[in-house]
CSV table of C-alpha atoms and ligand atoms in Angstrom, one decimal:
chain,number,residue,atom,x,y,z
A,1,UNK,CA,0.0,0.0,0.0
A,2,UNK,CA,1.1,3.1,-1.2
A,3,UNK,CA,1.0,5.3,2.5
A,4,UNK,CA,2.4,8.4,0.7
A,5,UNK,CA,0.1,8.9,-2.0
A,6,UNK,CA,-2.6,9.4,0.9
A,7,UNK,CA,-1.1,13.0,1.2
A,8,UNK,CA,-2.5,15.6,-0.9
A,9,UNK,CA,-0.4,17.8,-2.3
A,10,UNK,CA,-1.0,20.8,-4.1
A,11,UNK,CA,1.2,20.8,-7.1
A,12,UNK,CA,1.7,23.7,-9.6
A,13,UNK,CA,3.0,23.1,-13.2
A,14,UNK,CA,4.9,25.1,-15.2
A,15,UNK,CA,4.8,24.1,-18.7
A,16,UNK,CA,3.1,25.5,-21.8
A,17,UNK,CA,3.0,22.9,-24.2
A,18,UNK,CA,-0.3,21.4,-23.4
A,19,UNK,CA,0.1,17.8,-23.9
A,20,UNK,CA,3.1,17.6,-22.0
A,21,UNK,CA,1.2,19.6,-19.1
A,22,UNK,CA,-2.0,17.4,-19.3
A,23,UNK,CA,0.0,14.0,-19.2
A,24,UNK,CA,1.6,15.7,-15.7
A,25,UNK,CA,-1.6,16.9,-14.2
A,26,UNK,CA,-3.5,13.7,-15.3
A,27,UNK,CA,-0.6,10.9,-13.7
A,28,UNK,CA,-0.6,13.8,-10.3
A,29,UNK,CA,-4.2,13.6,-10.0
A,30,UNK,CA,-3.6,9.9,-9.9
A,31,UNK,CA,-1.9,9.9,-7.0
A,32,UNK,CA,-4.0,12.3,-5.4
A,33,UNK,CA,-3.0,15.0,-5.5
A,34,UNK,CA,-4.3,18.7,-6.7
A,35,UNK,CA,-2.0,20.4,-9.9
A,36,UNK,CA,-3.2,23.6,-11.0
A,37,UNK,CA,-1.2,24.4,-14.8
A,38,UNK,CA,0.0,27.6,-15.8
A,39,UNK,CA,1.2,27.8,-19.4
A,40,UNK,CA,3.4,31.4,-18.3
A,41,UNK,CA,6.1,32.3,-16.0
A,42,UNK,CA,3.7,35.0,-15.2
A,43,UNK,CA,0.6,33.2,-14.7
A,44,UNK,CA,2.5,31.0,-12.5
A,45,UNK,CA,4.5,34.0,-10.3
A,46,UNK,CA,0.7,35.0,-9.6
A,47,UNK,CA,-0.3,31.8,-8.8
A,48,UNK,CA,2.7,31.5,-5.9
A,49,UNK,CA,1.8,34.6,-4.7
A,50,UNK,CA,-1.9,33.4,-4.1
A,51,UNK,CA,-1.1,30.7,-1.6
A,52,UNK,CA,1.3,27.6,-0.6
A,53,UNK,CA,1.9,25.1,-3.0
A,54,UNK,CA,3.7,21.9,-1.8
A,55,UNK,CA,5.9,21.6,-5.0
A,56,UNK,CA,6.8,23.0,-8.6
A,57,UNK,CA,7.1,20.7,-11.9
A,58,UNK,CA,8.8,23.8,-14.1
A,59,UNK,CA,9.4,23.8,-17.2
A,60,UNK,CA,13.0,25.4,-19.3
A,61,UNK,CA,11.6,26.5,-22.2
A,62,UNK,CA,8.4,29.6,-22.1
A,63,UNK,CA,7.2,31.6,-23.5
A,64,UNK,CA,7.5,34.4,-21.6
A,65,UNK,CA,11.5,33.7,-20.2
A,66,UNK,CA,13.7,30.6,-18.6
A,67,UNK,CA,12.7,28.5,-16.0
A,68,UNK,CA,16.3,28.7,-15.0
A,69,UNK,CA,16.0,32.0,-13.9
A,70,UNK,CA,12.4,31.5,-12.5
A,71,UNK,CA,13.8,29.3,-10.5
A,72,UNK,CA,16.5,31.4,-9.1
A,73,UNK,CA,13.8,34.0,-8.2
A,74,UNK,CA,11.9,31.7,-6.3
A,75,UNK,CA,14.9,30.4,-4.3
A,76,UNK,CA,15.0,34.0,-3.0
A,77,UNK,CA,11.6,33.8,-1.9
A,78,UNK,CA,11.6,30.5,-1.0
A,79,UNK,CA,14.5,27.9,0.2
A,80,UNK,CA,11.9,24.9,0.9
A,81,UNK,CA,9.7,24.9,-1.8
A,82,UNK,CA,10.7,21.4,-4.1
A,83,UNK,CA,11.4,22.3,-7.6
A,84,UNK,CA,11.3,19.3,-10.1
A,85,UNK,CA,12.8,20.8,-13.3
A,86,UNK,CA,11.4,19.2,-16.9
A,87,UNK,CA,14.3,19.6,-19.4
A,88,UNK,CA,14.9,18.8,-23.0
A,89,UNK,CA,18.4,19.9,-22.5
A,90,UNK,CA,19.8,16.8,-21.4
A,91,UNK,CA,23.9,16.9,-21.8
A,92,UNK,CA,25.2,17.2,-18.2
A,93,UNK,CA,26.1,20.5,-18.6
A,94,UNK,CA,22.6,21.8,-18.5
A,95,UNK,CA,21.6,19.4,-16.1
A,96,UNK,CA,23.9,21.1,-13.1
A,97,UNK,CA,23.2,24.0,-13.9
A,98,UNK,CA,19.3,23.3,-13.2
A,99,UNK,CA,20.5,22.1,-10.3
A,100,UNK,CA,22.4,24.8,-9.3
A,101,UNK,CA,19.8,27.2,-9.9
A,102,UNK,CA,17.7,25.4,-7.1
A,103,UNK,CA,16.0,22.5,-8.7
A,104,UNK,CA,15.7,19.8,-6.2
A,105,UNK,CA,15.7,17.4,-9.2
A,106,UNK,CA,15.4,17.1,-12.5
A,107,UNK,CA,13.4,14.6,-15.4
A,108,UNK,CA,14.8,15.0,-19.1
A,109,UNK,CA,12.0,15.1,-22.1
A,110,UNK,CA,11.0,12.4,-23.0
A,111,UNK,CA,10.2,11.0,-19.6
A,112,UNK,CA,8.4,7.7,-18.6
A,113,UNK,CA,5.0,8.9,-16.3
A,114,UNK,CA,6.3,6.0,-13.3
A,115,UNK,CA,9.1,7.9,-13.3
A,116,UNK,CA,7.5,11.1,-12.9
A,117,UNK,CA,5.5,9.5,-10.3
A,118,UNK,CA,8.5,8.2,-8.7
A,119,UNK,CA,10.3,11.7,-8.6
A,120,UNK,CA,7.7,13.5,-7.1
A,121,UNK,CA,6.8,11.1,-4.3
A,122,UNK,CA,10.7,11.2,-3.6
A,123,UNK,CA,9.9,14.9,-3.2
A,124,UNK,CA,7.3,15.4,-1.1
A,125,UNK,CA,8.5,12.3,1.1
A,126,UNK,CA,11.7,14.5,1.5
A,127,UNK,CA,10.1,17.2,2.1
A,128,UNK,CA,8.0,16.3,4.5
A,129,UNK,CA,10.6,14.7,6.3
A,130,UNK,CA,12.5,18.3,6.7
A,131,UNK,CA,9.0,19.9,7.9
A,132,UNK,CA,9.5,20.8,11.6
A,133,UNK,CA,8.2,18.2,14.0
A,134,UNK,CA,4.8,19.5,15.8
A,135,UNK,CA,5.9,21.4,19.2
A,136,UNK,CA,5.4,19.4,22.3
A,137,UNK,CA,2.6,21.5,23.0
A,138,UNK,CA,0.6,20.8,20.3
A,139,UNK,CA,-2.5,18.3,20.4
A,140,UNK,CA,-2.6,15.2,19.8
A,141,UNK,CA,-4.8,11.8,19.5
A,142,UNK,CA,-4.2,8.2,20.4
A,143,UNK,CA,-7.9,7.4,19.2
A,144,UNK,CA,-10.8,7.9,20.4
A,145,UNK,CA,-8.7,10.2,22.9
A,146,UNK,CA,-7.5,13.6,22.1
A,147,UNK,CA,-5.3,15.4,24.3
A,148,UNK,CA,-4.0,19.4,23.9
A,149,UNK,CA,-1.8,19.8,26.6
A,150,UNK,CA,-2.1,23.4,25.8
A,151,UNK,CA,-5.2,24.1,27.2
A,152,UNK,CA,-4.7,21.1,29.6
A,153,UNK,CA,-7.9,19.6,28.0
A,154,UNK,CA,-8.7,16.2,26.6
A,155,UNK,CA,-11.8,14.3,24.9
A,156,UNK,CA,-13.2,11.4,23.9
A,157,UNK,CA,-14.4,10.5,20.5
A,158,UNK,CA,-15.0,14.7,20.8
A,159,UNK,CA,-16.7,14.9,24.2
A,160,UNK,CA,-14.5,16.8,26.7
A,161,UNK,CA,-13.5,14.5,29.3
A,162,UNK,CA,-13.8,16.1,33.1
A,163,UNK,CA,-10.1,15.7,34.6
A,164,UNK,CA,-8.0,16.7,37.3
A,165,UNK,CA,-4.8,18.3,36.7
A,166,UNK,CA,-2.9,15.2,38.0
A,167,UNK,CA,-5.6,12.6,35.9
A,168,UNK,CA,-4.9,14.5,32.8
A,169,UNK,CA,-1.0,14.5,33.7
A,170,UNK,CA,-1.3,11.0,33.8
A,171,UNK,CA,-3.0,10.6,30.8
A,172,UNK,CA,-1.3,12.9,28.7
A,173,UNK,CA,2.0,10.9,29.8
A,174,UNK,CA,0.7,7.8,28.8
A,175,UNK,CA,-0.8,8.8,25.7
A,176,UNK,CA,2.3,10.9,24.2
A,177,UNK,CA,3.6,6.9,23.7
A,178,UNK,CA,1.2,4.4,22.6
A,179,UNK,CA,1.8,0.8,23.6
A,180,UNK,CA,5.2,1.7,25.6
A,181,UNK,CA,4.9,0.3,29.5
A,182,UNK,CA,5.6,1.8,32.1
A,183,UNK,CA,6.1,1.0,35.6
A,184,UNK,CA,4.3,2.6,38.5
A,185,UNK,CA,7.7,3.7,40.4
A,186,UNK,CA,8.4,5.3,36.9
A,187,UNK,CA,5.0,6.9,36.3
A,188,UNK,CA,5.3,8.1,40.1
A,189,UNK,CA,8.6,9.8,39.2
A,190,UNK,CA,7.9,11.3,35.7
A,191,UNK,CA,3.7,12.3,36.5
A,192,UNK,CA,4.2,13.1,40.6
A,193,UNK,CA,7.8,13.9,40.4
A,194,UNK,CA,8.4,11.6,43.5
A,195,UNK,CA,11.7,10.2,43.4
A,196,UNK,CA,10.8,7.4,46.2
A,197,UNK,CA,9.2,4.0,46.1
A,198,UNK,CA,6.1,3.3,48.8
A,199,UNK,CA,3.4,5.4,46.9
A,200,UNK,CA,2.9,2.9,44.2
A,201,UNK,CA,-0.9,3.0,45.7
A,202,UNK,CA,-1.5,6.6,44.7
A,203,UNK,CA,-0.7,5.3,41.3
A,204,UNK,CA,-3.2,2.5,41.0
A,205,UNK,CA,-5.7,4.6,42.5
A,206,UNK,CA,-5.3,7.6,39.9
A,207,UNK,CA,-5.4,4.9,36.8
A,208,UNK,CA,-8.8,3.6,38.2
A,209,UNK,CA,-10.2,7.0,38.3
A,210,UNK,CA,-8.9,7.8,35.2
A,211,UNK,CA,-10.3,4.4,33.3
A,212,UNK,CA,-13.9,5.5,35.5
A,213,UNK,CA,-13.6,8.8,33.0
A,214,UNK,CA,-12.4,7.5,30.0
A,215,UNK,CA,-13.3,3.8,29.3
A,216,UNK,CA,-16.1,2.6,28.1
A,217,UNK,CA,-16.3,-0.3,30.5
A,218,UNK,CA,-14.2,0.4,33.3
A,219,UNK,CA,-14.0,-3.2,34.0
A,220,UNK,CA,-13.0,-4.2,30.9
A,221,UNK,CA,-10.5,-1.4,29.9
A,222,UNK,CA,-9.1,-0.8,26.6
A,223,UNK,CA,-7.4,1.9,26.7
A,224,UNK,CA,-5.6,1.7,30.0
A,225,UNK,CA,-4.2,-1.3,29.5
A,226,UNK,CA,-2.8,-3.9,32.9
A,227,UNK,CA,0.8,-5.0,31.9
A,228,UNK,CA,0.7,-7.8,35.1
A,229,UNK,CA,4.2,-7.5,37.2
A,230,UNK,CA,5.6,-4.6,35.2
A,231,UNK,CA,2.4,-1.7,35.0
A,232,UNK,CA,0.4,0.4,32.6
A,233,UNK,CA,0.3,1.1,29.2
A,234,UNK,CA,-2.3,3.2,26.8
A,235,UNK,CA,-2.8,2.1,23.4
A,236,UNK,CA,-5.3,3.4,20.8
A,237,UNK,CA,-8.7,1.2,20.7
A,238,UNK,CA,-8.9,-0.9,18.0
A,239,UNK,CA,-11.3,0.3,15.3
A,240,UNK,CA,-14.9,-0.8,16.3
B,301,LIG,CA1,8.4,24.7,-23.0
Protein backbone atom coordinates (compact mmCIF):
# COMPACT_ATOMS: atom_id res chain seq x y z
CA UNK A 1 0.00 0.00 0.00
CA UNK A 2 1.11 3.07 -1.20
CA UNK A 3 0.99 5.27 2.51
CA UNK A 4 2.39 8.44 0.69
CA UNK A 5 0.13 8.88 -2.03
CA UNK A 6 -2.61 9.39 0.94
CA UNK A 7 -1.11 13.05 1.20
CA UNK A 8 -2.53 15.56 -0.90
CA UNK A 9 -0.40 17.75 -2.25
CA UNK A 10 -1.01 20.83 -4.13
CA UNK A 11 1.22 20.85 -7.11
CA UNK A 12 1.70 23.72 -9.58
CA UNK A 13 3.04 23.06 -13.16
CA UNK A 14 4.90 25.15 -15.16
CA UNK A 15 4.77 24.13 -18.66
CA UNK A 16 3.06 25.51 -21.76
CA UNK A 17 2.99 22.85 -24.16
CA UNK A 18 -0.30 21.42 -23.42
CA UNK A 19 0.11 17.79 -23.92
CA UNK A 20 3.12 17.61 -22.00
CA UNK A 21 1.17 19.61 -19.08
CA UNK A 22 -1.95 17.37 -19.31
CA UNK A 23 0.02 14.04 -19.17
CA UNK A 24 1.58 15.69 -15.68
CA UNK A 25 -1.64 16.90 -14.20
CA UNK A 26 -3.54 13.67 -15.30
CA UNK A 27 -0.56 10.91 -13.74
CA UNK A 28 -0.63 13.84 -10.28
CA UNK A 29 -4.24 13.63 -9.99
CA UNK A 30 -3.60 9.91 -9.89
CA UNK A 31 -1.90 9.89 -6.97
CA UNK A 32 -3.99 12.33 -5.41
CA UNK A 33 -2.96 15.01 -5.53
CA UNK A 34 -4.28 18.67 -6.70
CA UNK A 35 -2.02 20.36 -9.87
CA UNK A 36 -3.16 23.58 -10.96
CA UNK A 37 -1.25 24.45 -14.83
CA UNK A 38 0.01 27.59 -15.79
CA UNK A 39 1.24 27.79 -19.36
CA UNK A 40 3.39 31.40 -18.32
CA UNK A 41 6.11 32.34 -15.97
CA UNK A 42 3.68 35.03 -15.22
CA UNK A 43 0.61 33.18 -14.74
CA UNK A 44 2.46 30.98 -12.47
CA UNK A 45 4.50 34.02 -10.33
CA UNK A 46 0.68 34.98 -9.61
CA UNK A 47 -0.27 31.81 -8.81
CA UNK A 48 2.72 31.52 -5.88
CA UNK A 49 1.82 34.58 -4.65
CA UNK A 50 -1.91 33.43 -4.07
CA UNK A 51 -1.07 30.69 -1.61
CA UNK A 52 1.28 27.63 -0.62
CA UNK A 53 1.93 25.09 -2.99
CA UNK A 54 3.73 21.94 -1.78
CA UNK A 55 5.89 21.63 -5.02
CA UNK A 56 6.80 22.99 -8.61
CA UNK A 57 7.14 20.74 -11.86
CA UNK A 58 8.79 23.79 -14.05
CA UNK A 59 9.44 23.75 -17.19
CA UNK A 60 12.99 25.41 -19.26
CA UNK A 61 11.63 26.47 -22.22
CA UNK A 62 8.37 29.58 -22.07
CA UNK A 63 7.22 31.62 -23.47
CA UNK A 64 7.52 34.39 -21.63
CA UNK A 65 11.52 33.69 -20.23
CA UNK A 66 13.67 30.61 -18.63
CA UNK A 67 12.71 28.48 -15.97
CA UNK A 68 16.26 28.69 -15.00
CA UNK A 69 15.97 32.00 -13.91
CA UNK A 70 12.41 31.48 -12.50
CA UNK A 71 13.83 29.26 -10.48
CA UNK A 72 16.45 31.38 -9.12
CA UNK A 73 13.76 34.02 -8.15
CA UNK A 74 11.93 31.67 -6.34
CA UNK A 75 14.90 30.39 -4.29
CA UNK A 76 15.02 34.01 -3.04
CA UNK A 77 11.61 33.80 -1.85
CA UNK A 78 11.56 30.46 -1.03
CA UNK A 79 14.47 27.88 0.21
CA UNK A 80 11.89 24.91 0.86
CA UNK A 81 9.68 24.88 -1.77
CA UNK A 82 10.74 21.41 -4.07
CA UNK A 83 11.37 22.25 -7.65
CA UNK A 84 11.34 19.28 -10.12
CA UNK A 85 12.79 20.82 -13.29
CA UNK A 86 11.37 19.16 -16.88
CA UNK A 87 14.30 19.63 -19.44
CA UNK A 88 14.87 18.80 -22.98
CA UNK A 89 18.45 19.90 -22.48
CA UNK A 90 19.80 16.82 -21.45
CA UNK A 91 23.88 16.94 -21.82
CA UNK A 92 25.21 17.16 -18.20
CA UNK A 93 26.11 20.53 -18.56
CA UNK A 94 22.58 21.76 -18.50
CA UNK A 95 21.56 19.42 -16.07
CA UNK A 96 23.89 21.07 -13.13
CA UNK A 97 23.22 24.03 -13.94
CA UNK A 98 19.32 23.25 -13.17
CA UNK A 99 20.53 22.15 -10.32
CA UNK A 100 22.38 24.79 -9.32
CA UNK A 101 19.79 27.24 -9.94
CA UNK A 102 17.68 25.36 -7.11
CA UNK A 103 16.00 22.53 -8.74
CA UNK A 104 15.68 19.81 -6.22
CA UNK A 105 15.66 17.37 -9.16
CA UNK A 106 15.35 17.11 -12.45
CA UNK A 107 13.41 14.64 -15.40
CA UNK A 108 14.82 14.98 -19.14
CA UNK A 109 12.05 15.06 -22.07
CA UNK A 110 10.97 12.42 -22.98
CA UNK A 111 10.17 11.01 -19.55
CA UNK A 112 8.38 7.69 -18.58
CA UNK A 113 4.97 8.85 -16.29
CA UNK A 114 6.28 6.02 -13.29
CA UNK A 115 9.10 7.88 -13.26
CA UNK A 116 7.49 11.11 -12.88
CA UNK A 117 5.51 9.54 -10.32
CA UNK A 118 8.55 8.17 -8.70
CA UNK A 119 10.30 11.71 -8.65
CA UNK A 120 7.74 13.48 -7.09
CA UNK A 121 6.78 11.06 -4.31
CA UNK A 122 10.68 11.20 -3.60
CA UNK A 123 9.94 14.89 -3.17
CA UNK A 124 7.27 15.45 -1.06
CA UNK A 125 8.51 12.26 1.11
CA UNK A 126 11.68 14.50 1.47
CA UNK A 127 10.08 17.20 2.10
CA UNK A 128 8.00 16.27 4.54
CA UNK A 129 10.57 14.73 6.35
CA UNK A 130 12.46 18.28 6.74
CA UNK A 131 9.01 19.93 7.95
CA UNK A 132 9.54 20.83 11.56
CA UNK A 133 8.22 18.25 14.00
CA UNK A 134 4.81 19.45 15.82
CA UNK A 135 5.87 21.36 19.18
CA UNK A 136 5.41 19.43 22.35
CA UNK A 137 2.58 21.47 22.97
CA UNK A 138 0.59 20.81 20.31
CA UNK A 139 -2.51 18.29 20.41
CA UNK A 140 -2.55 15.19 19.77
CA UNK A 141 -4.76 11.84 19.46
CA UNK A 142 -4.15 8.20 20.36
CA UNK A 143 -7.91 7.35 19.18
CA UNK A 144 -10.81 7.85 20.38
CA UNK A 145 -8.70 10.19 22.85
CA UNK A 146 -7.47 13.59 22.07
CA UNK A 147 -5.27 15.44 24.32
CA UNK A 148 -4.00 19.39 23.90
CA UNK A 149 -1.80 19.79 26.61
CA UNK A 150 -2.05 23.44 25.84
CA UNK A 151 -5.25 24.13 27.17
CA UNK A 152 -4.75 21.11 29.56
CA UNK A 153 -7.86 19.57 28.01
CA UNK A 154 -8.71 16.24 26.59
CA UNK A 155 -11.79 14.35 24.87
CA UNK A 156 -13.19 11.36 23.88
CA UNK A 157 -14.42 10.48 20.49
CA UNK A 158 -15.02 14.68 20.79
CA UNK A 159 -16.69 14.90 24.22
CA UNK A 160 -14.52 16.75 26.70
CA UNK A 161 -13.53 14.47 29.31
CA UNK A 162 -13.77 16.10 33.07
CA UNK A 163 -10.06 15.74 34.62
CA UNK A 164 -8.01 16.70 37.32
CA UNK A 165 -4.75 18.28 36.65
CA UNK A 166 -2.95 15.20 37.95
CA UNK A 167 -5.55 12.59 35.92
CA UNK A 168 -4.93 14.46 32.77
CA UNK A 169 -1.03 14.49 33.74
CA UNK A 170 -1.29 10.97 33.79
CA UNK A 171 -3.03 10.61 30.83
CA UNK A 172 -1.33 12.90 28.74
CA UNK A 173 2.02 10.89 29.77
CA UNK A 174 0.67 7.80 28.80
CA UNK A 175 -0.85 8.85 25.69
CA UNK A 176 2.25 10.86 24.25
CA UNK A 177 3.62 6.91 23.67
CA UNK A 178 1.22 4.43 22.64
CA UNK A 179 1.84 0.83 23.62
CA UNK A 180 5.24 1.74 25.64
CA UNK A 181 4.85 0.26 29.47
CA UNK A 182 5.65 1.83 32.06
CA UNK A 183 6.08 1.04 35.63
CA UNK A 184 4.26 2.57 38.49
CA UNK A 185 7.68 3.74 40.45
CA UNK A 186 8.35 5.32 36.87
CA UNK A 187 5.04 6.92 36.34
CA UNK A 188 5.35 8.13 40.08
CA UNK A 189 8.59 9.77 39.19
CA UNK A 190 7.87 11.32 35.72
CA UNK A 191 3.71 12.35 36.54
CA UNK A 192 4.23 13.10 40.64
CA UNK A 193 7.78 13.92 40.39
CA UNK A 194 8.43 11.58 43.46
CA UNK A 195 11.65 10.21 43.39
CA UNK A 196 10.82 7.40 46.20
CA UNK A 197 9.21 3.97 46.14
CA UNK A 198 6.13 3.32 48.84
CA UNK A 199 3.36 5.37 46.90
CA UNK A 200 2.90 2.87 44.22
CA UNK A 201 -0.88 2.99 45.67
CA UNK A 202 -1.54 6.57 44.67
CA UNK A 203 -0.66 5.32 41.30
CA UNK A 204 -3.25 2.48 41.01
CA UNK A 205 -5.73 4.63 42.47
CA UNK A 206 -5.27 7.64 39.86
CA UNK A 207 -5.41 4.91 36.75
CA UNK A 208 -8.82 3.64 38.25
CA UNK A 209 -10.22 6.95 38.30
CA UNK A 210 -8.86 7.78 35.21
CA UNK A 211 -10.34 4.45 33.29
CA UNK A 212 -13.90 5.52 35.53
CA UNK A 213 -13.61 8.82 33.01
CA UNK A 214 -12.37 7.48 30.02
CA UNK A 215 -13.29 3.79 29.25
CA UNK A 216 -16.14 2.64 28.09
CA UNK A 217 -16.32 -0.27 30.48
CA UNK A 218 -14.22 0.37 33.33
CA UNK A 219 -13.99 -3.15 34.01
CA UNK A 220 -12.96 -4.22 30.86
CA UNK A 221 -10.55 -1.43 29.92
CA UNK A 222 -9.13 -0.84 26.58
CA UNK A 223 -7.39 1.92 26.68
CA UNK A 224 -5.58 1.74 29.96
CA UNK A 225 -4.22 -1.30 29.50
CA UNK A 226 -2.80 -3.88 32.89
CA UNK A 227 0.77 -5.01 31.92
CA UNK A 228 0.71 -7.76 35.07
CA UNK A 229 4.21 -7.47 37.23
CA UNK A 230 5.64 -4.56 35.18
CA UNK A 231 2.36 -1.74 35.03
CA UNK A 232 0.37 0.40 32.60
CA UNK A 233 0.25 1.13 29.21
CA UNK A 234 -2.29 3.18 26.78
CA UNK A 235 -2.82 2.14 23.43
CA UNK A 236 -5.34 3.43 20.81
CA UNK A 237 -8.69 1.20 20.70
CA UNK A 238 -8.89 -0.93 18.02
CA UNK A 239 -11.35 0.34 15.31
CA UNK A 240 -14.88 -0.83 16.29
CA1 LIG B 1 8.43 24.65 -23.05
Amino acid sequence: METEAKTMADILVVEDEADIANLVRLHLEMLGHRVLCCDTLAYARRALDERAWALVVLDLCLPDGDGLDFCRALRDTDAALPVLMLTARSTEHDRVRGLETGADDYLAKPFGVLELQARIRALLRRAALLEPAPPADGPFEVPPLRVDPARRAASRDGVALDLTATEFDLLSFLARQPGVVFSRQQLLSEVWGYHHAGYEHTVNSHINRLRAKIEQDPSRPRLIRTVWGVGYKLEAAEAA
